Tab-separated table of C-alpha atoms and ligand atoms in Angstrom:
chain	number	residue	atom	x	y	z
G	1	MET	CA	-3.485	16.198	-30.127
G	2	ASN	CA	-6.477	14.235	-28.760
G	3	LEU	CA	-5.730	12.104	-25.524
G	4	ARG	CA	-8.635	9.558	-26.349
G	5	ILE	CA	-6.826	8.729	-29.685
G	6	THR	CA	-3.472	8.342	-27.847
G	7	ILE	CA	-4.874	5.793	-25.546
G	8	SER	CA	-6.793	3.949	-28.011
G	9	ALA	CA	-3.930	4.047	-30.447
G	10	LEU	CA	-1.955	2.211	-27.758
G	11	SER	CA	-4.409	-0.554	-27.164
G	12	LEU	CA	-4.621	-0.915	-31.267
G	13	GLY	CA	-1.201	-0.792	-31.470
G	14	LEU	CA	-0.859	-3.596	-29.084
G	15	LEU	CA	-3.111	-5.833	-30.981
G	16	ALA	CA	-1.586	-5.225	-34.179
G	17	ALA	CA	1.656	-6.010	-32.388
G	18	TRP	CA	-0.111	-9.476	-31.325
G	19	GLY	CA	2.236	-11.563	-33.628
G	20	GLY	CA	5.332	-9.619	-32.833
G	21	LEU	CA	4.880	-9.953	-29.150
G	22	TRP	CA	5.602	-13.779	-29.567
G	23	ALA	CA	8.671	-13.730	-31.478
G	24	ALA	CA	11.608	-12.611	-29.323
G	25	PRO	CA	13.666	-9.866	-30.611
G	26	SER	CA	17.501	-10.605	-30.773
G	27	ALA	CA	19.709	-8.757	-28.094
G	28	ALA	CA	21.197	-6.513	-30.400
G	29	GLU	CA	17.782	-4.772	-31.276
G	30	GLU	CA	16.691	-4.281	-27.769
G	31	PRO	CA	15.854	-0.580	-27.073
G	32	GLY	CA	17.249	1.006	-24.071
G	33	GLY	CA	15.338	3.046	-21.387
G	34	GLU	CA	15.697	6.343	-22.784
G	35	GLU	CA	14.262	4.931	-26.516
G	36	LEU	CA	11.392	3.414	-24.418
G	37	PHE	CA	10.764	6.540	-22.322
G	38	LYS	CA	10.416	8.450	-25.453
G	39	GLU	CA	8.045	5.991	-27.152
G	40	HIS	CA	5.778	5.167	-24.349
G	41	CYS	CA	5.868	8.012	-21.770
G	42	ALA	CA	7.102	11.192	-23.102
G	43	THR	CA	3.859	12.301	-24.904
G	44	CYS	CA	2.398	12.479	-21.423
G	45	HIS	CA	5.368	12.987	-18.872
G	46	GLY	CA	7.595	15.201	-21.494
G	47	PRO	CA	10.603	14.133	-23.080
G	48	ASP	CA	12.700	15.252	-19.949
G	49	GLY	CA	10.256	14.235	-17.372
G	50	GLY	CA	9.027	17.545	-17.049
G	51	GLY	CA	5.437	16.935	-17.043
G	52	GLY	CA	2.522	17.545	-19.198
G	53	ILE	CA	-0.717	15.539	-18.902
G	54	GLY	CA	1.392	13.416	-16.851
G	55	LEU	CA	3.049	14.425	-13.655
G	56	PRO	CA	6.412	15.710	-13.564
G	57	LEU	CA	8.887	12.918	-12.931
G	58	HIS	CA	12.385	14.600	-12.824
G	59	LEU	CA	11.521	16.405	-9.373
G	60	GLU	CA	14.112	15.674	-6.876
G	61	ASP	CA	11.529	15.297	-4.044
G	62	PHE	CA	9.792	12.499	-6.105
G	63	LEU	CA	13.074	10.715	-7.242
G	64	ARG	CA	14.623	10.704	-3.788
G	65	ILE	CA	11.641	8.856	-2.305
G	66	ALA	CA	10.364	6.517	-5.579
G	67	ASP	CA	12.261	3.438	-5.592
G	68	ARG	CA	12.532	1.099	-8.686
G	69	GLU	CA	9.793	-0.996	-7.141
G	70	TYR	CA	7.158	2.046	-6.962
G	71	LEU	CA	8.401	3.060	-10.515
G	72	MET	CA	7.746	-0.804	-11.765
G	73	GLU	CA	4.325	-1.164	-10.116
G	74	THR	CA	3.278	2.170	-11.353
G	75	MET	CA	4.004	1.200	-14.789
G	76	ARG	CA	2.569	-2.315	-14.441
G	77	HIS	CA	-0.792	-1.391	-12.951
G	78	GLY	CA	-1.311	2.160	-14.425
G	79	ARG	CA	-3.795	4.361	-12.737
G	80	PRO	CA	-7.077	2.702	-13.691
G	81	GLY	CA	-9.763	5.371	-14.285
G	82	ARG	CA	-7.180	8.020	-14.939
G	83	VAL	CA	-5.433	8.547	-17.998
G	84	MET	CA	-2.132	6.892	-16.900
G	85	PRO	CA	-2.242	3.427	-19.003
G	86	GLY	CA	-1.234	0.094	-17.359
G	87	PHE	CA	1.699	-1.107	-19.412
G	88	GLU	CA	1.629	-4.683	-18.031
G	89	HIS	CA	0.633	-5.921	-21.471
G	90	ILE	CA	2.703	-3.587	-23.435
G	91	LEU	CA	6.220	-3.807	-21.961
G	92	SER	CA	7.977	-6.615	-20.570
G	93	LYS	CA	9.032	-6.627	-17.112
G	94	GLU	CA	12.709	-5.955	-18.123
G	95	GLU	CA	11.786	-3.235	-20.498
G	96	ARG	CA	9.954	-1.495	-17.438
G	97	GLY	CA	13.048	-2.045	-15.611
G	98	ARG	CA	15.215	-0.293	-17.922
G	99	ILE	CA	12.712	2.763	-18.121
G	100	ALA	CA	12.531	2.806	-14.301
G	101	ASP	CA	16.544	2.884	-14.472
G	102	PHE	CA	16.307	5.641	-16.818
G	103	ILE	CA	14.103	7.681	-14.651
G	104	GLN	CA	16.045	7.113	-11.712
G	105	GLY	CA	19.233	8.526	-13.739
G	106	TRP	CA	17.615	12.002	-13.194
G	107	ARG	CA	18.082	12.024	-9.498
G	108	GLU	CA	20.759	14.199	-8.415
G	109	GLY	CA	21.234	13.548	-4.612
G	110	PRO	CA	21.081	10.122	-2.979
G	111	GLN	CA	17.901	7.998	-2.329
G	112	ALA	CA	16.252	9.479	1.030
G	113	GLU	CA	15.578	7.097	4.040
G	114	LEU	CA	12.083	6.681	4.081
G	115	PRO	CA	9.965	7.587	7.649
G	116	GLU	CA	8.928	4.952	9.755
G	117	VAL	CA	5.071	4.373	9.723
G	118	GLY	CA	3.226	3.595	13.197
G	119	GLU	CA	-0.117	2.514	13.872
G	120	GLY	CA	-2.885	5.193	12.643
G	121	ASP	CA	-6.536	5.854	13.280
G	122	PRO	CA	-8.397	6.069	9.991
G	123	ALA	CA	-11.294	7.904	11.703
G	124	ARG	CA	-9.046	10.706	12.603
G	125	GLY	CA	-7.183	10.553	9.278
G	126	ALA	CA	-10.611	11.062	7.588
G	127	ASP	CA	-11.281	14.301	9.321
G	128	LEU	CA	-7.494	15.503	8.285
G	129	PHE	CA	-7.887	14.538	5.036
G	130	ALA	CA	-11.138	16.645	4.737
G	131	ARG	CA	-9.249	19.602	6.030
G	132	HIS	CA	-5.686	19.426	4.579
G	133	CYS	CA	-5.901	17.331	1.185
G	134	ALA	CA	-9.506	17.343	-0.186
G	135	ASP	CA	-9.249	20.502	-1.836
G	136	CYS	CA	-6.725	19.161	-4.250
G	137	HIS	CA	-7.180	15.516	-4.006
G	138	GLY	CA	-10.834	15.538	-3.905
G	139	PRO	CA	-13.138	14.819	-1.102
G	140	GLN	CA	-13.099	10.992	-2.046
G	141	GLY	CA	-9.378	10.979	-3.185
G	142	ARG	CA	-10.311	10.741	-6.606
G	143	GLY	CA	-7.730	13.347	-7.988
G	144	GLY	CA	-8.328	16.355	-9.678
G	145	THR	CA	-10.034	16.850	-13.024
G	146	GLN	CA	-7.844	15.621	-15.995
G	147	PRO	CA	-7.553	17.570	-19.261
G	148	ARG	CA	-9.474	15.976	-22.113
G	149	GLU	CA	-7.204	17.515	-24.576
G	150	ALA	CA	-3.420	17.959	-24.196
G	151	PRO	CA	-2.715	21.611	-24.425
G	152	GLY	CA	0.907	20.932	-25.663
G	153	HIS	CA	3.696	20.657	-23.046
G	154	ILE	CA	2.315	22.044	-19.828
G	155	THR	CA	4.600	22.359	-16.742
G	156	GLY	CA	4.385	24.788	-13.801
G	157	GLU	CA	2.672	25.028	-10.572
G	158	GLU	CA	-0.565	25.748	-11.754
G	159	GLN	CA	-1.141	23.103	-14.103
G	160	VAL	CA	0.118	20.166	-12.085
G	161	VAL	CA	-3.096	18.034	-11.712
G	162	PRO	CA	-3.344	16.465	-8.080
G	163	PRO	CA	-3.237	12.679	-8.816
G	164	ALA	CA	-5.966	10.123	-7.427
G	165	LEU	CA	-4.836	8.748	-4.138
G	166	ASN	CA	-8.305	6.529	-3.995
G	167	ASN	CA	-6.996	4.495	-6.782
G	168	SER	CA	-6.028	0.677	-7.106
G	169	GLY	CA	-2.942	1.499	-9.270
G	170	PHE	CA	-1.493	3.840	-6.781
G	171	LEU	CA	-2.418	2.035	-3.602
G	172	ALA	CA	-0.659	-0.964	-5.324
G	173	ALA	CA	2.616	0.707	-6.004
G	174	ALA	CA	2.903	3.139	-3.175
G	175	SER	CA	3.807	1.646	0.177
G	176	ASP	CA	2.743	3.358	3.425
G	177	ARG	CA	6.407	5.141	3.888
G	178	PHE	CA	6.163	6.292	0.404
G	179	ILE	CA	2.922	8.051	1.309
G	180	LYS	CA	4.116	9.407	4.457
G	181	ALA	CA	7.578	10.611	2.885
G	182	THR	CA	5.478	12.614	0.459
G	183	MET	CA	3.613	14.394	3.143
G	184	LEU	CA	6.822	15.070	4.901
G	185	ARG	CA	8.679	16.464	1.806
G	186	GLY	CA	6.104	17.667	-0.533
G	187	ARG	CA	7.097	17.964	-3.913
G	188	GLU	CA	8.854	21.485	-4.518
G	189	GLY	CA	7.861	23.136	-7.967
G	190	THR	CA	4.292	21.931	-7.513
G	191	PRO	CA	1.421	22.701	-5.299
G	192	MET	CA	1.967	19.709	-3.082
G	193	THR	CA	3.718	21.450	-0.077
G	194	PRO	CA	5.369	19.913	2.986
G	195	PHE	CA	3.158	19.001	5.551
G	196	GLY	CA	5.836	18.202	8.163
G	197	GLU	CA	7.298	21.694	8.182
G	198	ALA	CA	6.293	24.162	10.616
G	199	GLU	CA	4.375	21.360	12.386
G	200	GLU	CA	1.370	21.680	10.239
G	201	LEU	CA	0.801	17.854	10.901
G	202	SER	CA	2.165	15.881	13.595
G	203	ASP	CA	3.823	12.391	13.125
G	204	GLN	CA	0.833	10.849	14.801
G	205	GLN	CA	-1.492	12.852	12.144
G	206	MET	CA	0.613	11.686	9.144
G	207	ASP	CA	-0.005	8.245	10.475
G	208	ASP	CA	-3.560	8.574	10.667
G	209	LEU	CA	-3.773	10.000	7.439
G	210	VAL	CA	-1.709	6.937	5.981
G	211	ALA	CA	-4.220	4.598	7.845
G	212	PHE	CA	-7.085	6.366	6.102
G	213	ILE	CA	-5.600	6.519	2.506
G	214	ARG	CA	-4.557	2.764	2.891
G	215	GLY	CA	-8.223	2.003	3.931
G	216	TRP	CA	-9.391	2.618	0.443
G	217	GLY	CA	-7.525	-0.136	-1.111
G	218	GLU	CA	-8.926	-2.755	1.362
G	219	GLY	CA	-11.494	-3.623	-1.344
G	220	VAL	CA	-10.535	-6.751	-3.630
G	221	ASP	CA	-9.185	-6.140	-7.130
G	222	PRO	CA	-12.167	-5.750	-9.166
G	223	LEU	CA	-10.536	-7.376	-12.057
G	224	ALA	CA	-9.981	-10.442	-10.245
G	225	GLU	CA	-13.807	-11.245	-9.798
G	226	PRO	CA	-16.232	-12.930	-12.273
G	227	VAL	CA	-18.258	-9.945	-12.390
G	228	ILE	CA	-17.010	-6.268	-12.716
G	229	GLU	CA	-19.233	-3.863	-10.447
G	230	VAL	CA	-18.795	-0.264	-9.960
G	231	ARG	CA	-21.306	1.601	-7.621
G	232	SER	CA	-22.265	5.314	-7.869
G	233	ASP	CA	-24.202	7.948	-5.891
G	234	MET	CA	-25.709	9.138	-8.830
G	235	PRO	CA	-29.537	8.553	-9.941
G	236	MET	CA	-29.981	6.124	-12.932
G	237	ASP	CA	-31.096	8.733	-15.218
G	238	GLU	CA	-28.135	10.819	-14.572
G	239	LEU	CA	-25.681	7.831	-14.920
G	240	ILE	CA	-26.814	6.466	-18.143
G	241	PRO	CA	-25.881	9.205	-20.427
G	242	MET	CA	-22.596	9.545	-18.663
G	243	LEU	CA	-22.167	5.847	-19.268
G	244	LYS	CA	-22.977	6.070	-23.011
G	245	MET	CA	-20.752	9.078	-23.294
G	246	SER	CA	-17.862	6.916	-21.420
G	247	ILE	CA	-18.818	4.095	-23.773
G	248	ASN	CA	-18.134	6.391	-26.898
G	249	SER	CA	-15.103	8.035	-25.704
G	250	HIS	CA	-13.507	4.601	-25.357
G	251	ASN	CA	-13.889	4.006	-28.903
G	252	PHE	CA	-16.779	1.417	-28.441
G	253	VAL	CA	-19.889	1.801	-30.586
G	254	PHE	CA	-22.832	1.930	-28.300
G	255	ILE	CA	-25.698	-0.061	-30.023
G	256	ARG	CA	-28.896	-0.094	-27.939
G	257	GLN	CA	-30.442	0.076	-24.560
G	258	GLN	CA	-32.756	-2.634	-23.330
G	259	THR	CA	-35.155	-2.189	-20.391
G	260	LEU	CA	-36.400	-4.784	-18.211
G	261	TYR	CA	-38.992	-4.894	-15.414
G	262	GLU	CA	-38.439	-7.919	-13.219
G	263	ASP	CA	-41.821	-8.674	-12.245
G	264	LEU	CA	-44.883	-6.716	-12.905
G	265	PRO	CA	-45.817	-5.443	-9.124
G	266	PRO	CA	-48.835	-6.684	-7.598
G	267	GLU	CA	-51.649	-4.162	-7.524
G	268	GLY	CA	-51.447	-1.042	-5.261
G	269	GLU	CA	-47.711	-1.801	-4.895
G	270	GLU	CA	-44.982	0.371	-6.422
G	271	ALA	CA	-43.333	-0.821	-9.324
G	272	GLU	CA	-39.724	-2.039	-9.106
G	273	SER	CA	-37.192	0.048	-10.518
G	274	PRO	CA	-36.203	-1.274	-14.076
G	275	VAL	CA	-32.964	-2.896	-15.157
G	276	HIS	CA	-31.281	-1.243	-18.016
G	277	ILE	CA	-28.698	-3.351	-20.294
G	278	LEU	CA	-26.438	-1.106	-22.478
G	279	HIS	CA	-25.053	-2.842	-25.539
G	280	PHE	CA	-22.128	-1.696	-27.178
G	281	CYS	CA	-19.279	-3.205	-29.383
G	282	SER	CA	-15.854	-2.658	-30.763
G	283	PHE	CA	-15.969	-4.157	-34.326
G	284	GLY	CA	-12.266	-4.023	-34.948
G	285	LEU	CA	-11.759	-5.833	-31.518
G	286	LEU	CA	-14.241	-8.300	-31.976
G	287	ASP	CA	-13.110	-9.300	-35.547
G	288	LYS	CA	-9.487	-9.684	-34.127
G	289	ALA	CA	-10.898	-11.883	-30.869
G	290	LEU	CA	-13.140	-13.924	-33.122
G	291	GLU	CA	-10.082	-14.736	-35.374
G	292	VAL	CA	-8.415	-15.876	-32.238
G	293	ASP	CA	-11.321	-18.070	-31.150
G	294	GLU	CA	-15.094	-17.975	-32.290
G	295	ARG	CA	-16.208	-18.959	-28.776
G	296	VAL	CA	-15.644	-15.318	-27.445
G	297	GLY	CA	-18.705	-14.600	-29.382
G	298	THR	CA	-20.572	-15.919	-26.408
G	299	PHE	CA	-19.462	-12.979	-24.190
G	300	LEU	CA	-18.989	-10.199	-26.762
G	301	PRO	CA	-20.562	-7.803	-27.950
G	302	CYS	CA	-20.135	-5.979	-24.660
G	303	GLN	CA	-22.901	-5.374	-22.124
G	304	ILE	CA	-23.055	-3.174	-19.070
G	305	THR	CA	-26.199	-4.048	-16.865
G	306	VAL	CA	-27.464	-0.944	-14.682
G	307	TYR	CA	-29.696	-1.222	-11.732
G	308	ARG	CA	-30.501	0.252	-8.313
G	309	GLU	CA	-29.513	-1.433	-5.009
G	310	GLY	CA	-29.327	-0.089	-1.639
G	311	GLY	CA	-29.778	3.637	-2.624
G	312	GLN	CA	-27.090	3.394	-5.123
G	313	THR	CA	-26.851	2.892	-8.920
G	314	VAL	CA	-24.916	-0.404	-9.850
G	315	MET	CA	-23.126	-0.987	-13.131
G	316	SER	CA	-22.056	-4.284	-13.765
G	317	ALA	CA	-20.548	-6.676	-16.528
G	318	ILE	CA	-19.414	-10.047	-16.892
G	319	ASN	CA	-15.471	-9.815	-16.616
G	320	PRO	CA	-13.879	-11.288	-19.806
G	321	LYS	CA	-10.392	-11.511	-17.910
G	322	ALA	CA	-11.868	-14.009	-15.591
G	323	LEU	CA	-13.333	-16.204	-18.389
G	324	SER	CA	-10.371	-16.163	-20.427
G	325	PRO	CA	-8.252	-18.778	-18.818
G	326	LEU	CA	-11.160	-21.275	-19.668
G	327	PHE	CA	-9.983	-20.939	-23.328
G	328	HIS	CA	-6.181	-21.947	-22.742
G	329	LYS	CA	-5.004	-19.230	-25.234
G	330	PRO	CA	-2.659	-16.638	-24.573
G	331	GLU	CA	-3.512	-14.256	-27.124
G	332	LEU	CA	-7.014	-14.320	-26.140
G	333	GLU	CA	-5.998	-13.587	-22.403
G	334	LEU	CA	-4.253	-10.747	-23.416
G	335	PHE	CA	-7.239	-9.413	-25.350
G	336	CYS	CA	-9.703	-10.099	-22.657
G	337	SER	CA	-7.791	-8.293	-20.074
G	338	LEU	CA	-7.582	-5.486	-22.326
G	339	VAL	CA	-11.261	-5.487	-22.526
G	340	SER	CA	-11.669	-5.918	-18.832
G	341	GLU	CA	-9.728	-2.895	-18.174
G	342	GLN	CA	-11.932	-0.946	-20.508
G	343	TYR	CA	-15.093	-1.690	-18.946
G	344	LEU	CA	-13.753	-0.951	-15.596
G	345	LYS	CA	-12.602	2.584	-17.017
G	346	ILE	CA	-15.869	2.885	-18.835
G	347	MET	CA	-17.781	2.527	-15.510
G	348	GLN	CA	-15.538	4.478	-13.294
G	349	GLU	CA	-15.529	7.463	-15.661
G	350	ALA	CA	-19.191	7.404	-16.179
G	351	SER	CA	-19.488	7.786	-12.085
G	352	PHE	CA	-17.232	10.502	-11.732
L	1	HEC	C1	-2.724	22.371	-3.118
L	1	HEC	C2	-2.973	21.340	-3.342
L	1	HEC	C3	-2.680	20.019	-2.675
L	1	HEC	C4	-2.823	19.622	-1.317
L	1	HEC	C5	-3.523	20.653	-0.383
L	1	HEC	C6	-2.524	18.293	-1.204
L	1	HEC	N1	-1.790	17.887	-2.275
L	1	HEC	FE1	-0.841	16.255	-2.477
L	1	HEC	N2	-0.382	16.393	-4.322
L	1	HEC	C7	-0.673	17.581	-4.984
L	1	HEC	C8	-0.027	17.601	-6.389
L	1	HEC	C9	-0.471	18.564	-7.370
L	1	HEC	C10	0.672	16.476	-6.460
L	1	HEC	C11	1.490	15.879	-7.426
L	1	HEC	C12	2.881	16.357	-7.371
L	1	HEC	C13	3.911	15.997	-8.244
L	1	HEC	O1	3.593	16.426	-9.382
L	1	HEC	O2	4.677	15.037	-8.106
L	1	HEC	C14	0.501	15.662	-5.009
L	1	HEC	C15	0.914	14.463	-4.813
L	1	HEC	C16	0.666	13.854	-3.581
L	1	HEC	C17	1.021	12.480	-3.641
L	1	HEC	C18	1.758	11.638	-4.211
L	1	HEC	C19	0.887	10.823	-5.426
L	1	HEC	C20	1.473	10.198	-6.316
L	1	HEC	O3	0.889	9.537	-7.180
L	1	HEC	O4	2.749	9.807	-6.312
L	1	HEC	C21	0.403	12.220	-2.150
L	1	HEC	C22	0.571	10.464	-1.316
L	1	HEC	C23	-0.198	13.151	-1.693
L	1	HEC	N3	-0.250	14.162	-2.586
L	1	HEC	C24	-0.887	13.240	-0.435
L	1	HEC	C25	-1.480	14.224	-0.193
L	1	HEC	C26	-2.195	14.523	1.398
L	1	HEC	C27	-2.182	13.186	2.477
L	1	HEC	C28	-2.539	15.711	1.662
L	1	HEC	C29	-3.039	16.273	2.840
L	1	HEC	C30	-2.429	16.288	4.030
L	1	HEC	C31	-2.077	16.559	0.304
L	1	HEC	N4	-1.443	15.531	-0.437
L	1	HEC	C32	-2.543	17.666	0.270
L	1	HEC	C33	-1.543	18.703	-4.549
L	1	HEC	C34	-1.735	19.044	-3.280
L	2	HEC	C1	-1.819	8.978	-21.709
L	2	HEC	C2	-0.909	9.662	-20.691
L	2	HEC	C3	0.291	8.739	-19.998
L	2	HEC	C4	1.217	7.988	-20.263
L	2	HEC	C5	1.269	7.679	-21.755
L	2	HEC	C6	2.078	7.530	-19.323
L	2	HEC	N1	1.685	8.230	-18.209
L	2	HEC	FE1	2.216	7.986	-16.222
L	2	HEC	N2	0.803	9.390	-15.663
L	2	HEC	C7	-0.074	10.066	-16.245
L	2	HEC	C8	-0.826	10.671	-15.564
L	2	HEC	C9	-2.012	11.697	-15.763
L	2	HEC	C10	-0.444	10.511	-14.197
L	2	HEC	C11	-0.992	10.881	-12.881
L	2	HEC	C12	-2.438	10.040	-12.515
L	2	HEC	C13	-3.512	10.714	-11.684
L	2	HEC	O1	-3.680	12.092	-11.852
L	2	HEC	O2	-4.163	10.326	-10.753
L	2	HEC	C14	0.837	9.509	-14.262
L	2	HEC	C15	1.396	9.187	-13.035
L	2	HEC	C16	2.636	8.379	-13.250
L	2	HEC	C17	3.641	8.195	-12.242
L	2	HEC	C18	3.510	8.545	-10.764
L	2	HEC	C19	4.371	9.732	-10.408
L	2	HEC	C20	4.164	10.184	-9.030
L	2	HEC	O3	4.347	11.252	-8.736
L	2	HEC	O4	3.766	9.155	-8.338
L	2	HEC	C21	4.580	7.496	-12.692
L	2	HEC	C22	5.774	6.936	-11.814
L	2	HEC	C23	4.456	7.448	-14.395
L	2	HEC	N3	3.096	7.913	-14.554
L	2	HEC	C24	5.423	6.710	-15.312
L	2	HEC	C25	4.893	6.545	-16.321
L	2	HEC	C26	5.906	5.552	-17.246
L	2	HEC	C27	7.355	5.285	-16.913
L	2	HEC	C28	5.146	5.914	-18.612
L	2	HEC	C29	5.671	5.147	-19.640
L	2	HEC	C30	5.944	3.791	-19.598
L	2	HEC	C31	4.003	6.446	-18.320
L	2	HEC	N4	3.809	6.807	-16.854
L	2	HEC	C32	2.965	6.668	-19.486
L	2	HEC	C33	-0.348	9.998	-17.604
L	2	HEC	C34	0.519	9.070	-18.535
């Protein structure tokens, strides 16, 4: 099974279901949590929550600290830039609630009391992270490499990919106490060992780590801004081919690259670095959107602008999600937020 196909099938299925979305199903037909889990989660997390491309969810160490809100928020936001999709526009809040209840049903013991978190020093936390966590979670906390293809049903210690912690979806869902509790307990059956045992980390050190991890989330939500922007340390000529690959892998068609030089430099001075504009499109999505409102043609087909600034390469695109409320059409808002999420994922994946 190709992972890309699963994800795009999800989004396309969603579009196909537009009509159906607005018609309320009768109470008798409403699927239960187990059924919804099988339909939307089991391909990645395993039918029994044993894990696969997605993390195992039936671990007792996880279930004891993951409350309903954590599960609900994780489903809502997904993990942008990772393979875990956001379900905000796919499942209603009630449906997400039923799935959360179903997952919590796997817990055998009581819910654990989460530890208090005191004031921490993010600078000390950064050192500790580099020493104790970065080997698995990545130096920037961006997580282990995820498989591009699903090798069937994978479980077992070696294969659990360390999740991204520097991730807006994770940081939106996880409380400080949840993060500390994870360090204290670890997750038996995975490489995530407990750090509280044998006093590998003191209570203060764990608070420092929480402060450091939380610091990643202090930026604004990139999808709330009129322009979506992702910065990368990669040079432009390395980033652009990655960006094209990322565009294609999200089932958009790359159309052309346009290069602009702002101004010709005065004689004897170095030329300014060029601005590249990548044009791409998803004809299926575009047709659907145009059916809803012709005016979307003003910001589609899609463009990402790439330029250098402050020693970094910047990718930027108009955010359809921020524009969509202007059209006063709920169907369009749904479409636009899908496209915005795709833009963000395309840019984030290109810069990994
Ligand atoms: C040997 C590899 C390894 C090391 C070292 C490690 N982790 Fe983990 N961590 C993992 C794995 C794998 C998981 C996923 C466990 C699961 O399946 O639930 C994880 C899960 C987590 C989670 C939960 C994330 C989520 O999405 O629920 C947090 C928080 C976390 N680790 C923090 C840390 C911190 C902080 C450190 C350093 C003190 C650390 N980890 C060190 C491998 C590691
Ligand atoms: C396309 C694959 C995929 C699908 C479908 C998917 N997930 Fe995930 N999920 C993942 C991956 C991968 C991660 C880990 C993210 C990372 O590595 O940063 C994850 C993480 C999670 C976590 C965090 C676990 C932890 O230890 O904190 C929860 C909870 C979760 N998913 C629940 C769900 C639910 C519920 C559904 C269905 C509504 C679902 N997922 C559908 C791939 C998927």
